[in-house]
Coordinates of C-alpha atoms and ligand atoms in Angstrom, one line a residue:
X1 CA 112.2 90.5 109.3
X2 CA 109.4 89.7 106.9
X3 CA 108.3 93.3 107.1
X4 CA 111.8 94.3 106.0
X5 CA 111.7 91.9 103.1
X6 CA 108.2 93.3 102.2
X7 CA 109.5 96.8 102.3
X8 CA 112.5 96.0 100.1
X9 CA 110.2 94.2 97.7
X10 CA 108.0 97.3 97.6
X11 CA 111.0 99.7 97.0
X12 CA 112.3 97.5 94.2
X13 CA 108.8 97.0 92.6
X14 CA 108.4 100.8 92.7
X15 CA 111.8 101.2 91.1
X16 CA 110.9 98.7 88.4
X17 CA 107.8 100.7 87.5
X18 CA 109.8 104.0 87.4
X19 CA 112.5 102.3 85.3
X20 CA 110.0 101.1 82.7
X21 CA 108.4 104.5 82.4
X22 CA 111.9 106.1 82.0
X23 CA 112.9 103.5 79.4
X24 CA 109.7 104.0 77.4
X25 CA 110.1 107.8 77.5
X26 CA 113.8 107.8 76.5
X27 CA 113.5 105.1 73.9
X28 CA 110.6 107.1 72.3
X29 CA 112.9 110.1 71.9
X30 CA 115.7 108.0 70.6
X31 CA 118.0 107.9 73.7
X32 CA 119.6 104.7 74.8
X33 CA 120.8 104.3 78.4
X34 CA 123.8 102.2 79.2
X35 CA 124.2 101.4 82.9
X36 CA 127.8 100.7 83.9
X37 CA 128.3 98.7 87.2
X38 CA 131.6 97.7 88.8
X39 CA 133.6 97.8 92.0
X40 CA 135.4 101.1 92.7
X41 CA 138.6 101.4 90.7
X42 CA 137.7 98.9 88.0
X43 CA 138.3 101.5 85.3
X44 CA 134.7 102.7 84.5
X45 CA 135.7 106.3 84.2
X46 CA 138.9 105.6 82.2
X47 CA 137.0 103.5 79.7
X48 CA 134.2 106.0 79.5
X49 CA 136.7 108.8 78.7
X50 CA 137.8 106.8 75.7
X51 CA 134.2 105.8 74.7
X52 CA 133.0 109.4 74.8
X53 CA 135.8 110.5 72.5
X54 CA 135.2 107.6 70.1
X55 CA 131.5 108.4 70.0
X56 CA 132.2 112.0 69.2
X57 CA 134.6 111.0 66.5
X58 CA 131.9 108.8 65.0
X59 CA 129.4 111.7 65.2
X60 CA 127.2 110.0 67.8
X61 CA 125.4 112.4 70.1
X62 CA 126.5 111.1 73.5
X63 CA 126.3 112.2 77.1
X64 CA 127.4 110.8 80.5
X65 CA 126.1 111.0 84.0
X66 CA 128.4 109.8 86.8
X67 CA 127.4 109.0 90.4
X68 CA 129.7 109.1 93.4
X69 CA 129.4 109.5 97.1
X70 CA 131.7 112.5 96.9
X71 CA 133.9 114.6 94.6
X72 CA 133.4 115.8 91.1
X73 CA 136.6 114.1 89.9
X74 CA 135.0 111.7 87.5
X75 CA 132.8 114.4 85.8
X76 CA 135.9 116.6 85.4
X77 CA 137.7 113.7 83.7
X78 CA 134.8 112.9 81.5
X79 CA 134.1 116.5 80.5
X80 CA 137.5 116.7 78.8
X81 CA 135.8 114.9 76.0
X82 CA 133.6 117.9 75.4
X83 CA 130.3 116.1 75.6
X84 CA 127.6 117.0 78.1
X85 CA 128.5 115.5 81.5
X86 CA 126.7 115.5 84.8
X87 CA 128.0 114.6 88.3
X88 CA 125.5 113.3 90.8
X89 CA 126.5 113.1 94.5
X90 CA 124.5 110.5 96.3
X91 CA 124.9 111.7 99.9
X92 CA 125.8 108.2 101.2
X93 CA 123.4 106.2 99.0
X94 CA 125.3 103.4 97.4
X95 CA 123.3 103.1 94.1
X96 CA 121.2 105.1 91.7
X97 CA 117.5 104.6 91.4
X98 CA 115.4 105.1 88.3
X99 CA 113.2 108.0 89.6
X100 CA 116.3 109.7 90.9
X101 CA 118.0 109.4 87.5
X102 CA 114.9 110.7 85.7
X103 CA 114.9 113.8 87.9
X104 CA 118.5 114.4 87.2
X105 CA 118.0 114.1 83.4
X106 CA 115.1 116.6 83.5
X107 CA 116.2 119.9 82.0
X108 CA 119.8 118.7 81.5
X109 CA 119.9 115.9 79.0
X110 CA 120.0 117.4 75.4
X111 CA 117.0 116.3 73.4
X112 CA 119.1 114.8 70.6
X113 CA 121.1 112.5 72.9
X114 CA 121.4 109.1 71.3
X115 CA 123.5 107.4 73.9
X116 CA 123.6 108.2 77.6
X117 CA 126.3 106.4 79.6
X118 CA 125.5 106.2 83.3
X119 CA 128.4 105.4 85.6
X120 CA 126.8 103.9 88.7
X121 CA 128.2 104.3 92.2
X122 CA 131.3 102.0 92.4
X123 CA 129.8 98.9 94.1
X124 CA 129.0 95.4 93.0
X125 CA 126.2 94.9 95.5
X126 CA 123.8 97.8 96.0
X127 CA 123.2 98.9 92.4
X128 CA 122.5 95.3 91.1
X129 CA 118.8 95.3 92.0
X130 CA 118.0 98.7 90.5
X131 CA 116.9 98.9 86.9
X132 CA 117.6 102.4 85.7
X133 CA 115.6 102.2 82.5
X134 CA 118.7 101.1 80.7
X135 CA 118.7 99.2 77.4
X136 CA 122.1 97.8 78.1
X137 CA 123.5 96.8 81.5
X138 CA 127.2 96.4 81.5
X139 CA 129.2 94.9 84.4
X140 CA 133.0 95.6 84.4
X141 CA 135.7 93.7 86.1
X142 CA 139.4 94.5 85.9
X143 CA 142.1 91.9 85.5
X144 CA 143.4 92.8 89.0
X145 CA 140.2 91.8 90.8
X146 CA 140.5 88.0 90.6
X147 CA 138.7 85.5 88.3
X148 CA 136.3 84.5 91.1
X149 CA 134.3 87.7 91.3
X150 CA 131.4 86.6 89.1
X151 CA 130.8 83.8 91.6
X152 CA 131.1 86.1 94.6
X153 CA 128.7 88.7 93.1
X154 CA 126.2 86.5 91.3
X155 CA 123.5 89.1 91.1
X156 CA 125.6 91.8 89.5
X157 CA 127.2 89.5 87.0
X158 CA 124.1 87.3 86.6
X159 CA 122.0 90.3 85.4
X160 CA 124.6 91.7 83.1
X161 CA 123.8 91.9 79.3
X162 CA 127.5 92.5 78.6
X163 CA 130.6 91.8 80.7
X164 CA 133.6 94.0 80.1
X165 CA 137.1 93.0 81.3
X166 CA 139.2 96.1 81.8
X167 CA 143.0 96.8 82.1
X168 CA 144.0 93.9 79.8
X169 CA 147.3 95.7 79.2
X170 CA 148.4 94.5 82.7
X171 CA 146.7 91.1 82.5
X172 CA 150.0 89.2 82.1
X173 CA 151.6 91.0 85.1
X174 CA 148.8 90.0 87.4
X175 CA 148.5 86.5 85.8
X176 CA 144.8 87.0 84.9
X177 CA 143.3 83.7 83.9
X178 CA 140.9 84.6 81.1
X179 CA 139.5 81.1 80.7
X180 CA 138.8 80.7 84.4
X181 CA 137.1 84.1 84.4
X182 CA 134.9 83.2 81.4
X183 CA 134.0 79.9 83.0
X184 CA 132.9 81.7 86.2
X185 CA 130.8 84.2 84.2
X186 CA 129.2 81.4 82.3
X187 CA 128.2 79.7 85.6
X188 CA 126.1 82.7 86.7
X189 CA 125.1 84.1 83.3
X190 CA 125.2 81.5 80.5
X191 CA 125.7 83.0 77.1
X192 CA 126.5 86.5 78.1
X193 CA 129.2 88.2 75.9
X194 CA 132.6 88.9 77.5
X195 CA 134.6 91.8 75.9
X196 CA 138.2 92.4 76.6
X197 CA 139.2 96.1 76.9
X198 CA 142.1 98.3 77.9
X199 CA 141.4 102.1 78.2
X200 CA 145.2 102.5 78.3
X201 CA 146.1 100.5 75.2
X202 CA 142.8 101.2 73.4
X203 CA 141.7 97.6 73.1
X204 CA 138.1 96.8 72.6
X205 CA 136.8 100.4 72.7
X206 CA 134.7 100.0 69.5
X207 CA 133.0 96.9 70.8
X208 CA 131.3 98.5 73.7
X209 CA 130.2 101.4 71.6
X210 CA 128.8 99.1 68.9
X211 CA 126.9 97.0 71.5
X212 CA 125.4 100.2 73.0
X213 CA 124.3 101.5 69.6
X214 CA 122.9 98.0 68.7
X215 CA 120.9 97.9 71.9
X216 CA 119.5 101.3 71.0
X217 CA 118.6 100.1 67.5
X218 CA 116.5 97.3 69.1
X219 CA 118.9 94.6 68.2
X220 CA 118.3 91.5 70.3
X221 CA 120.2 92.0 73.6
X222 CA 121.2 89.1 75.7
X223 CA 118.5 88.3 78.3
X224 CA 120.1 86.8 81.4
X225 CA 118.5 83.6 82.8
X226 CA 118.4 85.3 86.2
X227 CA 116.4 88.2 84.8
X228 CA 114.0 85.8 83.1
X229 CA 113.4 84.0 86.4
X230 CA 112.8 87.2 88.2
X231 CA 110.4 88.3 85.7
X232 CA 108.5 85.0 86.1
X233 CA 108.7 84.8 89.8
X234 CA 109.1 88.3 91.2
X235 CA 112.3 89.6 92.8
X236 CA 113.7 86.3 93.9
X237 CA 117.1 87.6 94.4
X238 CA 115.9 90.0 96.9
X239 CA 115.0 87.2 99.3
X240 CA 118.1 85.3 98.7
X241 CA 120.5 88.3 98.5
X242 CA 118.7 90.8 100.6
X243 CA 121.8 91.3 102.8
X244 CA 123.7 92.3 99.8
X245 CA 121.8 95.5 99.5
X246 CA 124.1 96.8 102.2
X247 CA 123.3 98.9 105.3
X248 CA 119.6 99.1 104.6
X249 CA 120.1 102.0 102.2
X250 CA 117.4 100.8 99.9
X251 CA 115.0 101.3 102.8
X252 CA 116.5 104.1 104.7
X253 CA 116.7 106.4 101.8
X254 CA 113.5 105.5 100.0
X255 CA 112.6 107.9 97.3
X256 CA 111.1 110.9 98.9
X257 CA 114.2 112.4 100.4
X258 CA 115.5 112.8 96.9
X259 CA 115.2 116.5 96.4
X260 CA 116.8 117.6 93.2
X261 CA 119.4 120.3 93.3
X262 CA 120.2 120.3 89.7
X263 CA 121.8 123.4 88.6
X264 CA 122.7 124.7 92.0
X265 CA 126.4 124.5 91.2
X266 CA 126.2 124.9 87.5
X267 CA 126.9 128.6 87.5
X268 CA 129.8 128.3 89.9
X269 CA 131.5 125.5 88.0
X270 CA 134.6 126.4 86.1
X271 CA 134.0 123.7 83.5
X272 CA 131.2 124.5 81.1
X273 CA 130.3 120.8 80.5
X274 CA 130.1 119.7 84.0
X275 CA 126.8 119.8 86.0
X276 CA 126.8 118.7 89.6
X277 CA 123.8 117.7 91.6
X278 CA 123.6 116.4 95.1
X279 CA 121.1 114.0 96.7
X280 CA 119.9 115.3 100.0
X281 CA 118.1 113.3 102.6
Ligands
LIG1 N1 146.8 99.7 83.4 C1 145.6 100.3 83.3 N2 145.1 101.0 84.3 C2 143.9 101.5 84.2 C3 143.1 101.3 83.0 N3 141.9 101.9 83.2 C4 141.9 102.5 84.4 N4 143.1 102.3 85.0 C5 143.6 102.8 86.3 O1 142.7 102.2 87.3 C6 142.4 103.2 88.3 C7 141.0 103.4 88.5 O2 140.4 103.9 87.3 P1 139.0 104.6 87.3 O3 138.7 104.9 85.8 O4 139.0 105.8 88.2 O5 138.0 103.5 87.9 P2 136.5 103.6 88.4 O6 136.6 103.9 89.9 O7 135.9 102.3 88.1 O8 135.9 104.8 87.6 C8 143.2 104.5 87.9 O9 144.4 104.5 88.5 C9 143.3 104.3 86.4 O10 144.5 104.9 85.9 C10 143.6 100.5 82.0 O11 143.0 100.2 80.9 N5 144.9 100.0 82.2
LIG2 MG1 134.8 106.4 88.3

């Protein structure tokens, strides 16, 4: 058991190093990464569709990378915006890792990209421990998921620098209790900003884009208490929430199986903006 914990610690420590390198490289060339985490179906892709269009309207050079276990559906939706989009298929892995992301950006991400939105695999558990070199970590929760989710997924919500509530257009129908949700967020992540959005009704779209740009401009971003504690004491959450990492993927997959197939499907793809790459074991 201790050995498993040690290995997990090593995987996460290695990821942290890779993430820091990636953040430094991307920041130096003026690219800000926004890491979007949520459960499947929260509305990540729907919100991103709107954010990409808004960024284009404002003349911001934006790109999006979306990760899923299977299908190119999300990339096809996002590519309608006309910005560079890449689909990563994770071959069973339930999260992205920094080194993996770095390899997928190589040769694909346009040099002048100012904002890169990364839609992580839909999951509130596995991706939480993996820094992707982002400058802004956003956790989304839709009004249909229940106000208690911040308490049930304290690592995901506790490490967020911005919490986005989605689908507010149907909040009333599902009796979403905003005050209760905010109070629960505050318990696991005191002081983090909570933004209300609706991709359908167009609510709150500019706020997410503004926060992303501000993070890139070096504006002070919220530092969660949990992150500060981890920084001081190592990966404490990995001991206490080790089981949350799910099915041992963090260990089973490691980093070395991660052969990059960028471009393999590019030529066959009917959509010029979509690039698809698979992770193979
Ligand atoms: N009413 C409403 N439905 C939404 C909204 N955003 C997404 N949805 C729906 O929620 C479902 C999941 O959305 P999707 O963007 O695929 O979520 P993802 O899995 O987190 O990327 C789809 O049926 C969307 O049409 C919204 O703002 N309002
Ligand atoms: Mg999606």
